[in-house]
CSV table of C-alpha atoms in Angstrom, one decimal:
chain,number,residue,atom,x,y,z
A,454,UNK,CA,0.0,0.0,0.0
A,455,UNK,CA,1.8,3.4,-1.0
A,456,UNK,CA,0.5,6.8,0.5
A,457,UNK,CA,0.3,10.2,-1.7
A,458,UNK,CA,0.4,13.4,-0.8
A,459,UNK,CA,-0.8,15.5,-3.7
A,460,UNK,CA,0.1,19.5,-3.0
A,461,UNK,CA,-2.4,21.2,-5.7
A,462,UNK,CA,-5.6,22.9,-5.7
A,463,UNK,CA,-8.1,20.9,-4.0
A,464,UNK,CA,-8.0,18.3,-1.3
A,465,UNK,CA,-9.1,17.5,2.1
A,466,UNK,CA,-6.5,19.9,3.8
A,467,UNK,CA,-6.1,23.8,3.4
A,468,UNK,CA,-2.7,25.1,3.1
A,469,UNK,CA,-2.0,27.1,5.7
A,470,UNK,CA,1.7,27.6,4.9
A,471,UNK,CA,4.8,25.9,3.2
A,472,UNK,CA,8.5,26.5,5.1
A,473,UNK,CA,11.9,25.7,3.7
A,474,UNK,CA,14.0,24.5,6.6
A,475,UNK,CA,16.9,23.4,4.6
A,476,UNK,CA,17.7,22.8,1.0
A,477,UNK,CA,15.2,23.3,-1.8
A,478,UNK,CA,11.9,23.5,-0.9
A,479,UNK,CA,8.3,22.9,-2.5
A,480,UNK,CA,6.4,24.9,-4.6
A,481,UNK,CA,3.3,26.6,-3.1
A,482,UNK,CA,-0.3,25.1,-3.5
A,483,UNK,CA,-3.4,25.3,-1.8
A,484,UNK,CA,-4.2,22.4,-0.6
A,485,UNK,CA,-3.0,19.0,0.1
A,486,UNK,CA,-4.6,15.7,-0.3
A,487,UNK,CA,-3.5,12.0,1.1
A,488,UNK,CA,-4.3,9.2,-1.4
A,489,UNK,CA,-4.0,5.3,-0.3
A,490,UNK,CA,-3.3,3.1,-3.3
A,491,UNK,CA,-2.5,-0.4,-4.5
A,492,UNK,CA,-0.7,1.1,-7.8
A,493,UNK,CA,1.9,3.5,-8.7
A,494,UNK,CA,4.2,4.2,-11.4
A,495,UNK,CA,7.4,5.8,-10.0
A,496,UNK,CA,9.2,8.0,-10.4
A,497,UNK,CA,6.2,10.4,-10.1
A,498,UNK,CA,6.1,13.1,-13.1
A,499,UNK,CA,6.1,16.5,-11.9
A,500,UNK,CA,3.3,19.0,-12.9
A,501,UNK,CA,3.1,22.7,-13.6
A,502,UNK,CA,0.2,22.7,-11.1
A,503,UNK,CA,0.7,20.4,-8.3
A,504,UNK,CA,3.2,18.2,-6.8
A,505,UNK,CA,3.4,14.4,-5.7
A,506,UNK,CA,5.3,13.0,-2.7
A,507,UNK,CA,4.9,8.9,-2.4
A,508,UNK,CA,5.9,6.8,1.1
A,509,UNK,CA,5.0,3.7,2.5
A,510,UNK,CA,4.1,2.8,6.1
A,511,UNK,CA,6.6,0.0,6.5
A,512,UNK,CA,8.0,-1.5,9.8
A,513,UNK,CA,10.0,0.2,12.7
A,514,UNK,CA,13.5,0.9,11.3
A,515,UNK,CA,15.5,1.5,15.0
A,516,UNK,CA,12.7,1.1,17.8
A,517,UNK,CA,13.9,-1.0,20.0
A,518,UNK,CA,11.7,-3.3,22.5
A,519,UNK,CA,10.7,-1.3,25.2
A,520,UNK,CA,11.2,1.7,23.4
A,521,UNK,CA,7.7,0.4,21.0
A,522,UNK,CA,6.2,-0.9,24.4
A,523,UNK,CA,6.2,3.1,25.9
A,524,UNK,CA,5.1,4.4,22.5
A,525,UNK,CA,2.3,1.9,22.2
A,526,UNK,CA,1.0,3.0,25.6
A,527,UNK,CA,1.3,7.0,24.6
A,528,UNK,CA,0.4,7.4,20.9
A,529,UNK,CA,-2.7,8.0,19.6
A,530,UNK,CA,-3.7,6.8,16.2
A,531,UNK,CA,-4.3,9.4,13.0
A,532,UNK,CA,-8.0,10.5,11.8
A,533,UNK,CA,-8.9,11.7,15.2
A,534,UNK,CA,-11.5,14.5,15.0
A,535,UNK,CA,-9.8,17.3,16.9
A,536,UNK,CA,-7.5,17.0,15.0
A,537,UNK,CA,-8.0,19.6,12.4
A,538,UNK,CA,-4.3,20.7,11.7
A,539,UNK,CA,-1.5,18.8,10.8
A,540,UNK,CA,2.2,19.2,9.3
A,541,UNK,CA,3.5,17.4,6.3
A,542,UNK,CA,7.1,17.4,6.6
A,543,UNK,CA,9.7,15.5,3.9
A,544,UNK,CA,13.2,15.1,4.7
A,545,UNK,CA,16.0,13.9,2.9
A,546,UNK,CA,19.2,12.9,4.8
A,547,UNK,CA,22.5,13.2,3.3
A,548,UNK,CA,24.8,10.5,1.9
A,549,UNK,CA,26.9,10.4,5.1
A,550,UNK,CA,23.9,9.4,7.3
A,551,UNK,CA,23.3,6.4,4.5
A,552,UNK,CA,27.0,5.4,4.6
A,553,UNK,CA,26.9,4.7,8.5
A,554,UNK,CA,25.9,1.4,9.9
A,555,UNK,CA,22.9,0.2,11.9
A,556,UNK,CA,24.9,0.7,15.4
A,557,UNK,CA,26.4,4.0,14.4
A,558,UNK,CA,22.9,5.4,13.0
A,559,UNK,CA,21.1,4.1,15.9
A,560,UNK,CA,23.9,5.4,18.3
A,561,UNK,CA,23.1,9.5,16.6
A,562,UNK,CA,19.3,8.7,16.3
A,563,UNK,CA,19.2,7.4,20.2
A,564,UNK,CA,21.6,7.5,22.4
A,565,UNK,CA,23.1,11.0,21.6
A,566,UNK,CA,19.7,12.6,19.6
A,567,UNK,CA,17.2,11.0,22.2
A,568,UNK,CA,14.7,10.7,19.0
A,569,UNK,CA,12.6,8.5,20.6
A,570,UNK,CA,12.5,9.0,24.2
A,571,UNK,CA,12.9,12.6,23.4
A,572,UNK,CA,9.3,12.9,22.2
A,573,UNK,CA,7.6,10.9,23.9
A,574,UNK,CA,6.1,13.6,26.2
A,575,UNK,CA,4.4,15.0,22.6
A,576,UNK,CA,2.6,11.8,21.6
A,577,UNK,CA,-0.3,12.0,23.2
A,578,UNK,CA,-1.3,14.6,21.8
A,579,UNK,CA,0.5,14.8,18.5
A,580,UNK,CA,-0.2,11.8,16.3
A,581,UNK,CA,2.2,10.7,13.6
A,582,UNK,CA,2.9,8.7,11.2
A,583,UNK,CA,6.5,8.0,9.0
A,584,UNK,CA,6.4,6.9,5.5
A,585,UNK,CA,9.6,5.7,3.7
A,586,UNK,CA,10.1,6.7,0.7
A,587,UNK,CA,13.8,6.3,-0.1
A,588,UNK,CA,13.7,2.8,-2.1
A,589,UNK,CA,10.6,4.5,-4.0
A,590,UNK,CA,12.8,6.9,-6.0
A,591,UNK,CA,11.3,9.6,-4.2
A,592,UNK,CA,13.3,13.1,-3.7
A,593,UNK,CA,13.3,12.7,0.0
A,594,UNK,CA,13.9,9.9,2.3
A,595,UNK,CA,11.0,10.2,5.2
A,596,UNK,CA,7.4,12.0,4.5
A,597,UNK,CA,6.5,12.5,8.1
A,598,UNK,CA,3.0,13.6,8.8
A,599,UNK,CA,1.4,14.9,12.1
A,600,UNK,CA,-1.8,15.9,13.3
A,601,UNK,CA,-2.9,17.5,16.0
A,602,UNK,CA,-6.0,20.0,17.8
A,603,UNK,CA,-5.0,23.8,17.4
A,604,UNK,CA,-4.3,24.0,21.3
A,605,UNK,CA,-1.4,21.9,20.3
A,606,UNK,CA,0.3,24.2,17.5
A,607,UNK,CA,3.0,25.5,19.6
A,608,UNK,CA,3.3,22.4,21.4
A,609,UNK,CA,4.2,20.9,17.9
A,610,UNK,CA,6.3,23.7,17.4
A,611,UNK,CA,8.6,23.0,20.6
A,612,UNK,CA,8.6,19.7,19.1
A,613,UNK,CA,10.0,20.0,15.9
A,614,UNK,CA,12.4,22.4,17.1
A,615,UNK,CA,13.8,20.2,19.7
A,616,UNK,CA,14.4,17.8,16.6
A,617,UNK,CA,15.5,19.8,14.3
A,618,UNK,CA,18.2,21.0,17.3
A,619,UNK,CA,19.8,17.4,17.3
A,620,UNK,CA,22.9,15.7,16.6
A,621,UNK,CA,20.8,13.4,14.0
A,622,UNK,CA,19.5,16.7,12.7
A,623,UNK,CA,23.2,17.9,11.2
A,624,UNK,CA,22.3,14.7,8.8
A,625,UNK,CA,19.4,16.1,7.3
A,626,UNK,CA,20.0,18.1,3.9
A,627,UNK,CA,16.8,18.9,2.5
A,628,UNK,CA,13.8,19.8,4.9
A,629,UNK,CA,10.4,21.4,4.0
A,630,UNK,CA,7.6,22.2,6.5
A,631,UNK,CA,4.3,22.2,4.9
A,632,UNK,CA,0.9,22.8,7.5
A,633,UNK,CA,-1.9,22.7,6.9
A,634,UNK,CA,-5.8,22.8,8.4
A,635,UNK,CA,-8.8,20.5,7.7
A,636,UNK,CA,-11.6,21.7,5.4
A,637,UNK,CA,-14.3,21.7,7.2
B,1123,UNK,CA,17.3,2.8,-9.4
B,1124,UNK,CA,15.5,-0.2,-9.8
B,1125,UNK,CA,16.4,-3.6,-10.6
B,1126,UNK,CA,14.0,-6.1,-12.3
B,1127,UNK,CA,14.3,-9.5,-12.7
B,1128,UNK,CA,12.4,-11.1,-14.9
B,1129,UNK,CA,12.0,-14.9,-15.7
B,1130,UNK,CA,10.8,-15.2,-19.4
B,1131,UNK,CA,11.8,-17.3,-22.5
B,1132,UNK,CA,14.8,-15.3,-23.3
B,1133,UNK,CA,17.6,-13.4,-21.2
B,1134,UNK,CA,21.2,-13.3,-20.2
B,1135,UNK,CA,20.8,-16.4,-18.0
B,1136,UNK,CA,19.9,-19.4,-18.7
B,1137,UNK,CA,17.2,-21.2,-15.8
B,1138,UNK,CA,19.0,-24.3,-14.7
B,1139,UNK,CA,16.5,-25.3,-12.4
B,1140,UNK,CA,13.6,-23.6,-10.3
B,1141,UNK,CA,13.1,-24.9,-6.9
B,1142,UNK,CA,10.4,-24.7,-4.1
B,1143,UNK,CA,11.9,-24.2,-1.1
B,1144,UNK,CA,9.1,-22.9,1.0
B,1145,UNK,CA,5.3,-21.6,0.4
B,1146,UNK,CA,4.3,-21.0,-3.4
B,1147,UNK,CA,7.2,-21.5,-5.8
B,1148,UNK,CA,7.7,-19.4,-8.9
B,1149,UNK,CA,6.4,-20.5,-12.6
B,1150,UNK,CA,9.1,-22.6,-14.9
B,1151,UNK,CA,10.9,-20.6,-17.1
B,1152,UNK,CA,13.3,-20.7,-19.8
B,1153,UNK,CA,15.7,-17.8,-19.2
B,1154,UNK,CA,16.1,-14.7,-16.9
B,1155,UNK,CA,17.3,-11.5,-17.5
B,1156,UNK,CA,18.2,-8.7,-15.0
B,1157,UNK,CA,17.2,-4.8,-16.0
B,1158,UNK,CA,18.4,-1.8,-13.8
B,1159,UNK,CA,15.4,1.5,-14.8
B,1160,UNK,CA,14.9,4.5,-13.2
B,1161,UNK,CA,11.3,3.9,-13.7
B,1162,UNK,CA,8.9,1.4,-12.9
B,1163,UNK,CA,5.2,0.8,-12.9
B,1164,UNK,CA,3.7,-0.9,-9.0
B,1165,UNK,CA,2.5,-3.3,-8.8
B,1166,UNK,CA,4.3,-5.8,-11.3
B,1167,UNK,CA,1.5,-6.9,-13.6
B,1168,UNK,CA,1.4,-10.9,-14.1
B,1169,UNK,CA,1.7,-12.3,-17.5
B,1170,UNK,CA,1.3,-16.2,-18.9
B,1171,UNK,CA,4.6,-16.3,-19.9
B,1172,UNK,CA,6.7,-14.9,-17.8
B,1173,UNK,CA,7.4,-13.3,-13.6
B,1174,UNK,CA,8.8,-10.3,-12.7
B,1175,UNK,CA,10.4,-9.3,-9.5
B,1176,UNK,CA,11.6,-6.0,-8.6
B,1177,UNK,CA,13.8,-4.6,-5.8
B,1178,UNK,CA,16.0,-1.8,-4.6
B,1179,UNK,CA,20.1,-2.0,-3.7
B,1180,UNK,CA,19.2,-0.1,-0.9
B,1181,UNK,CA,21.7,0.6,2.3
B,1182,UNK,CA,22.6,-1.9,5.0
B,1183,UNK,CA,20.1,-2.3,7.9
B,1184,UNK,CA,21.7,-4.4,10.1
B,1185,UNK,CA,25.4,-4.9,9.9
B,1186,UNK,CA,27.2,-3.3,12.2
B,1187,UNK,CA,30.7,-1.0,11.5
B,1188,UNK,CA,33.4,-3.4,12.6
B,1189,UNK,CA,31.2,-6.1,10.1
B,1190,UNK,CA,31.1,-3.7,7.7
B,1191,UNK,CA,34.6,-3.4,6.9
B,1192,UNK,CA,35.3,-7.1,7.3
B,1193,UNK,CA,32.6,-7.4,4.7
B,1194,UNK,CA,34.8,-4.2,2.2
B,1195,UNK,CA,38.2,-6.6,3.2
B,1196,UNK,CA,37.0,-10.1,1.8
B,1197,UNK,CA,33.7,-9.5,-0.8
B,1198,UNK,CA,34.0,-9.5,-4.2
B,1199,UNK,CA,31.8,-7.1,-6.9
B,1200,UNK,CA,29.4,-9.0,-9.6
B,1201,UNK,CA,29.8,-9.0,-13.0
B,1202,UNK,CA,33.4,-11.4,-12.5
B,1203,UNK,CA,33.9,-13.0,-15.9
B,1204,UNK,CA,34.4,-16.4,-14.3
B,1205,UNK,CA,31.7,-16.0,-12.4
B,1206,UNK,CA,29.4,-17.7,-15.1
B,1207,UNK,CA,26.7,-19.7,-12.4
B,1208,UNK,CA,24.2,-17.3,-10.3
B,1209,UNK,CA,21.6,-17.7,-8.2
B,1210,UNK,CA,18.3,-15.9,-7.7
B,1211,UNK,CA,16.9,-16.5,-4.3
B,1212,UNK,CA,13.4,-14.3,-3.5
B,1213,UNK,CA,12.4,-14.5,0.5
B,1214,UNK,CA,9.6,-13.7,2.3
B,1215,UNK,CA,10.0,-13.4,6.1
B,1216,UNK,CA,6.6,-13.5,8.3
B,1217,UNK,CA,4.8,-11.1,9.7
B,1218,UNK,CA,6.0,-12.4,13.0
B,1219,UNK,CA,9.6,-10.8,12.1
B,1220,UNK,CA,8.3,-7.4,10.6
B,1221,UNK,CA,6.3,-7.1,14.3
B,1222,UNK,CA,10.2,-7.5,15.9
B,1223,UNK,CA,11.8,-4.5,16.8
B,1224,UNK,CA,15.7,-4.4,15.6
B,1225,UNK,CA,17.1,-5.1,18.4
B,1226,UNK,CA,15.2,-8.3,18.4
B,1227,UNK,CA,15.6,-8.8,14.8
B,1228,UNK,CA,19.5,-7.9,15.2
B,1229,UNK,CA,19.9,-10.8,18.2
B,1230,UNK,CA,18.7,-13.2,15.7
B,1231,UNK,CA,20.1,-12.3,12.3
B,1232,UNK,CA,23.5,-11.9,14.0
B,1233,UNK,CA,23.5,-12.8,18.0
B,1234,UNK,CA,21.5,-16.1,16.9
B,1235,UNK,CA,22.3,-17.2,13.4
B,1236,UNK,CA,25.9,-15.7,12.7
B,1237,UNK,CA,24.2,-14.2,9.4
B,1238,UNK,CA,27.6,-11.8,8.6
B,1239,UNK,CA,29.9,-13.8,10.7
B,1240,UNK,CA,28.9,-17.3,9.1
B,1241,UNK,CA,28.8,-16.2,5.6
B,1242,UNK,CA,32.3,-14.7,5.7
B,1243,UNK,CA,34.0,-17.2,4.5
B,1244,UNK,CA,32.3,-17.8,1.6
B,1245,UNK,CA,32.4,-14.5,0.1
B,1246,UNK,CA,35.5,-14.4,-1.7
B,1247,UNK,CA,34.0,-16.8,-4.0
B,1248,UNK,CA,30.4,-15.6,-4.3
B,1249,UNK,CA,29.5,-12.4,-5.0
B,1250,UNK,CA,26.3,-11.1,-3.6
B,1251,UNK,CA,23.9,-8.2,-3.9
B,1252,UNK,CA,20.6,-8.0,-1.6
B,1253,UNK,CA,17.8,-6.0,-3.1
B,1254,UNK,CA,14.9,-5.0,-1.0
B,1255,UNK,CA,11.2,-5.6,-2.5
B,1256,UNK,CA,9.0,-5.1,0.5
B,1257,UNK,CA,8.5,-1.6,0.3
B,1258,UNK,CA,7.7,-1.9,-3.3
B,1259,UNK,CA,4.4,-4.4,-2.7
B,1260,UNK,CA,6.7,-7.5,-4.4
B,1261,UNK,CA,5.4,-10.3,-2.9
B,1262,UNK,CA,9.0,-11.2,-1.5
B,1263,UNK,CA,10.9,-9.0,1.0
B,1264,UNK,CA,14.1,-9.1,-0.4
B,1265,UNK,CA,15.3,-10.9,-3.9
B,1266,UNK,CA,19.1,-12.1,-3.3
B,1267,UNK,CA,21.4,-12.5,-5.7
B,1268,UNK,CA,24.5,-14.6,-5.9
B,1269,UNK,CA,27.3,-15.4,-8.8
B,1270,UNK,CA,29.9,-17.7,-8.5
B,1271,UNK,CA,32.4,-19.9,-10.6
B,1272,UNK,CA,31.4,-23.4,-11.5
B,1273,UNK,CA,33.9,-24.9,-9.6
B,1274,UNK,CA,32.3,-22.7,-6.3
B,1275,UNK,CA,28.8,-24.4,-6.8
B,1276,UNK,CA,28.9,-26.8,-4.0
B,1277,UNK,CA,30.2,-24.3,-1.8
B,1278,UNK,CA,27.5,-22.1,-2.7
B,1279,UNK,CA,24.9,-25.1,-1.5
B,1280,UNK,CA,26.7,-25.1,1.7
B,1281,UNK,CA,26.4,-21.7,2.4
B,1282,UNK,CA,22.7,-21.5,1.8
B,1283,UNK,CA,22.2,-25.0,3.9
B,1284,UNK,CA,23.9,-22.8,6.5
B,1285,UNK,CA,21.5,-20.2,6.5
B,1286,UNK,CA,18.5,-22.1,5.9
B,1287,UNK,CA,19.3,-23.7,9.3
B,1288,UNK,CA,19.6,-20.6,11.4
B,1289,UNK,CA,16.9,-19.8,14.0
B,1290,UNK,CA,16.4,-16.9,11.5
B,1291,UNK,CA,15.2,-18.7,8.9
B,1292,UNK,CA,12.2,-20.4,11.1
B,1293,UNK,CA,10.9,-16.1,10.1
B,1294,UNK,CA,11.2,-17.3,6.2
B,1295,UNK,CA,7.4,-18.4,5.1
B,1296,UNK,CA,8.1,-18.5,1.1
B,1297,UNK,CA,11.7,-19.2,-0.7
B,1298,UNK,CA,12.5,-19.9,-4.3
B,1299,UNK,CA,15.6,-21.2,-5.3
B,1300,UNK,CA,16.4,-20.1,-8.9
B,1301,UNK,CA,19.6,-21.6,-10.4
B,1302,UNK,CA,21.4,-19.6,-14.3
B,1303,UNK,CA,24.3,-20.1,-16.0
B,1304,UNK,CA,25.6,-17.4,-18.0
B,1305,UNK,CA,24.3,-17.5,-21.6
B,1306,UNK,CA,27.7,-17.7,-24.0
């Protein structure tokens, strides 16, 4: 099952704003929609109009055992209904993250960026989801998405910045922030 | 980039033999052929004559940076001119080992079955490239990929003997063996 965010001019999500954190970033649209499907044809062409981002929800890449039990007991699922704004954000790491091993990327991600314990104050009230999208082709690595109630904004704020303030972050090379509200 | 292999009546390879190792085996063919694209169409569409697989070379996800460099010291590239036999090897693990988290899934590939540190020795003489399909909806995880002299061909049997009798493969629920010779 791949997932598709399509940036254009209609969807289920307003467009409240599109960021460039680092590197290039996207070009502005409306409104964003997510599309489940069974089929693709990759790479995805680009369009004067809109653009296409492609991920999968696959398994957990670093997580280790009772790091999944704590997030288990904390996160909450997507689709909730108070949930009316959310955060679409790609990233693309650089070739040095790729070219370290599994101990030495879970060593940055972990024990020195705290990635995971790091945020697990945020996940009950911030839901996410990652989708890979690096064996896809795709022009970034990760499509993260998050959603959460408006009272949460800043608290989504605080915790993107403590991420983007990490060791693991120095690794990322092209970042865009794109949020965005649902049409009600 | 992806790589497609694709077992039809004609290709660089001649099928030696097609063997069911575990769950559903794979239809008898004539020759294979193996095609790197930049693009691709998901999922694979079936045909009467002929089976495709795709996967990606992606980066390592479990070995470790001492193993790593052991790995650069003693492996050898495909594409050696003597290496006229291959072998085309498509897995599917169970859902059982996707619900692991890595460090349980790194105490069995490694801890357990010895998967680098067992499969050293054999590398000099057999060259191998693992491509990863599950992200891409294959109906194998990963499609492995071996070449080897003739006079290396029982060594080869040993090696995947070995590995089929690891505690890690108990997580393998469908296996095809495919053997090729080089087509002169």
């Amino acid at each position: 099952m791949f997932t598709t965010f399509r940036g254009g001019q209609s969807g289920g999500w307003k467009v409240t704003s599109i960021a460039r954190i680092k590197g290039e970033t996207l070009p502005k649209v409306a409104a964003l929609s997510v599309i489940a499907s069974e089929a693709i044809a990759l790479p995805l062409l680009p369009s004067q109009t809109a653009w296409r981002l492609a991920g999968v929800a696959s398994h957990l890449r670093y997580t280790e055992k009772a790091e999944k039990e704590q997030l288990a007991a904390v996160q909450a699922g997507l689709g909730r209904s108070e949930a009316t704004q959310a955060a679409l954000i790609p990233i693309r790491k650089s070739a040095a993250w790729w070219e370290l091993t599994q101990d030495e990327r879970r060593q940055i991600f972990e024990d020195k960026s705290h990635h995971i314990s790091g945020t697990l104050k945020y996940l009950p009230a911030i839901a996410r989801q990652l989708y890979h999208s690096r064996d896809l082709g795709v022009p970034f690595d990760f499509l993260t998405w998050f959603e959460f109630a408006p009272e949460h904004a800043a608290l989504f704020d605080e915790l993107v910045a403590m991420l983007r303030a990490t060791e693991e972050w120095n690794y990322v090379e092209r970042e865009v922030d794109v949020r965005v509200e649902r049409e009600i």
